[in-house]
Every structure is written in structure tokens, then in C-alpha cells.
């Protein structure tokens, strides 16, 4: 009996081993069940690279913002009134670049470069021009748009045969007066009418060689450890005190004058800028009226405010080019969007005209 029991135990062991081996395939792989249906497999997700940002086919040369088609239109350099009676103005929110510069008596004027926007939007009030404003407007290849001029400016316009649209002397039908405001703070036009006027006078209305700025890419930002969310700029008079507050959510600076938000008359929207720049230039008083000469070729101090950062720099100007801003001999990029540039006197010193905190 013991011998038979051991044989029986050995046979049971062999049978168990055969059964276990039949349940496995080669190399230990599981064999499908008898009905031929494989058990469900758990999918392992593949790692995918994040999509690269879409590069726009075209961008505006002065704002860096995307365009659906190439921009070939010639810019307009429009002199916009900034007297208290002219505020709030119309159309400033559509300008690509705005220079705020002294006229005379402490009053500032806005040399506004319209290029990529505002076909039919109302723009103004429009006022007179000065020689250095001619220089600024022409640096962008702009048709000069104004109503009157200083004697020196008229001399430049006439002797050098500048391409301008003057409501007083040569293009009155392309402007209109708004009866809801008192003259001289009530003169307006729009891009469409002004380009029509330029064509009628035989000026080119297309230009594919407009100077352009360098812009930050999507993953680039201003390189500065100095920060400031509030900027105050003083020219001469207290009632032309300009300030900006940085809105981090929108990524722009909101403009105020004398502590009150500066808005667009037509829409009520705040006037904002992606780049706020202050630059110092030599100012010379020419006559008893206070007319000025502003030196715009020698270069000087500048400070840029971008994304809440402060970038201390210099401005330079090459013949035939726009004013550019550099640090360590390299041009500083602009943030895509609108740019406001403020030209303040170098006296008593540059720093006395700008405060940031």
C-alpha cells in the first residue's frame, strides 16, 4: 500500500505540471482562453509635445500685432490737440504710435501715427504743426495732417515741398467741424477721407518701406529687476501732468491726465499703451510767444516701462530713420501693441520729469 500511494502522488504531481505548462505560451506569454477572445488591454497614453504657438502670416511694423494681409498703406501723421478743452479726444486709441511733445507755453501736442487701424473712426481735434513735429511725422513716411502751422513750420512745408494736408491752405474739404464743440477745438477727420485727400493732391498712398520696430516674441519679456506699476510724467505745467498705472491682467498701462482717466470720446474706453517711453531732449525757446526748437538727432537719456518693468536706456537717431531705444548698444524690443513716447526737456535734468514707483 505505501508503494501504490507514492506512485499515485507522483502521477498527480506530473498531471499538475502539465496543466500549468499548457496555460502558458512560449517565453511565459499568456495563452488566449479557449473561446479565442483576448482579455481587454489597458491603453498606455503616449506623451505628446505641446503645440507650438501659431506664427502670424503678417504683423504691423509699428505695433507687432498680427494682420490677415500685408500692410501697404502709407501712414498718416496727425497733429492732435491736447488742450483741456480738446479732451477727451477721438481716435487716439487707434494710433500705432503717439508722441507727446511740448508746443509752446507749456501746452503739449500729440503727434499721432495712424497706420494699421481706424479706417473710418473719427480722429481729432486736429491742430497746428511745428518743425520738429514735421520731423517726427516724416520719419515714419507719414503724410502730415494739421490745421495751420507756426511761421517756421510753414516755411519748411513750402520751401521743401512737404507732403501735407492742411485744413487751412490745401485740404479743407477733407476735414469737418463738430458743432458740439467750440473752435478751434472741434476739427476732425478720418483715415479714409485723409487718404482720399492725399491721393487727390498726388501723394503716394502706398508704402511698403515703413520703418519697423523690433518686438518681443511670445516667450520673451523685458530683462530688468527694477519694477514700477505707477509712472508720472511732468512736462512744464501742472495741468499737463500725465500718469500711467500698469494693469497686470491686461498687460497694458492705463493713461491718466491730472489724476483723471484719459478716455476716448467716442467709445468711452480707456487709452492704454503696451510701451510707455520717456526721452530727454534739448529744448530752446525761439521767441516771445514761447515757440520751441526741440533737438531730435543727438540722442540722450530714455526710460522704458514695459510689463511693470523699468528699463533705463538711451535714444538714438540715424539719418532717415525713426528714434530708436538702445541699451548696451543693442536695440530694445517693444511689447506688441500701442506705444506712447513722451519727449521732455533735459532741464533742469531728465530725472526731474519722470517719477516711477
Coordinates of N, CA, C and O in Angstrom, one line a residue, residues 10 14 53 57 66 77 94-95 137 144 165 194 335 349:
X10 N 3.0 10.8 -7.2 CA 3.9 11.2 -8.3 C 3.0 11.5 -9.6 O 3.3 12.5 -10.3
X14 N 2.8 15.1 -11.7 CA 3.1 15.3 -13.2 C 1.9 15.9 -13.8 O 2.0 16.8 -14.7
X53 N 3.3 77.8 -30.6 CA 2.4 78.9 -30.9 C 2.4 79.2 -32.4 O 3.4 79.2 -33.1
X57 N 0.9 85.2 -40.2 CA 1.5 85.4 -41.5 C 2.1 86.8 -41.7 O 3.1 87.0 -42.4
X66 N -0.7 91.0 -35.0 CA -1.0 90.1 -36.2 C -1.9 90.8 -37.2 O -2.9 91.5 -36.8
X77 N 0.5 111.1 -40.2 CA 1.0 111.7 -39.0 C 0.1 112.9 -38.7 O 0.2 113.9 -39.3
X94 N -6.7 104.3 -31.6 CA -6.3 103.5 -32.8 C -5.0 103.9 -33.4 O -4.6 103.3 -34.4
X95 N -4.3 104.9 -32.8 CA -3.0 105.2 -33.3 C -2.0 104.1 -33.0 O -2.0 103.5 -31.9
X137 N 6.8 113.2 -37.9 CA 5.9 112.6 -38.8 C 6.5 112.0 -40.0 O 6.2 110.9 -40.4
X144 N 1.6 114.5 -43.6 CA 1.5 115.3 -42.4 C 0.1 115.9 -42.4 O -0.3 116.6 -43.4
X165 N -1.4 117.7 -45.6 CA -2.8 118.1 -45.7 C -3.1 119.1 -44.6 O -3.2 118.8 -43.4
X194 N -8.7 111.3 -45.3 CA -7.4 111.8 -45.4 C -6.6 111.1 -46.5 O -5.9 111.8 -47.3
X335 N 7.1 95.8 -26.7 CA 5.9 94.8 -26.4 C 4.9 95.1 -27.6 O 4.7 96.2 -27.9
X349 N 16.9 118.7 -15.2 CA 17.6 117.5 -15.6 C 16.5 116.5 -16.0 O 15.3 116.7 -15.7

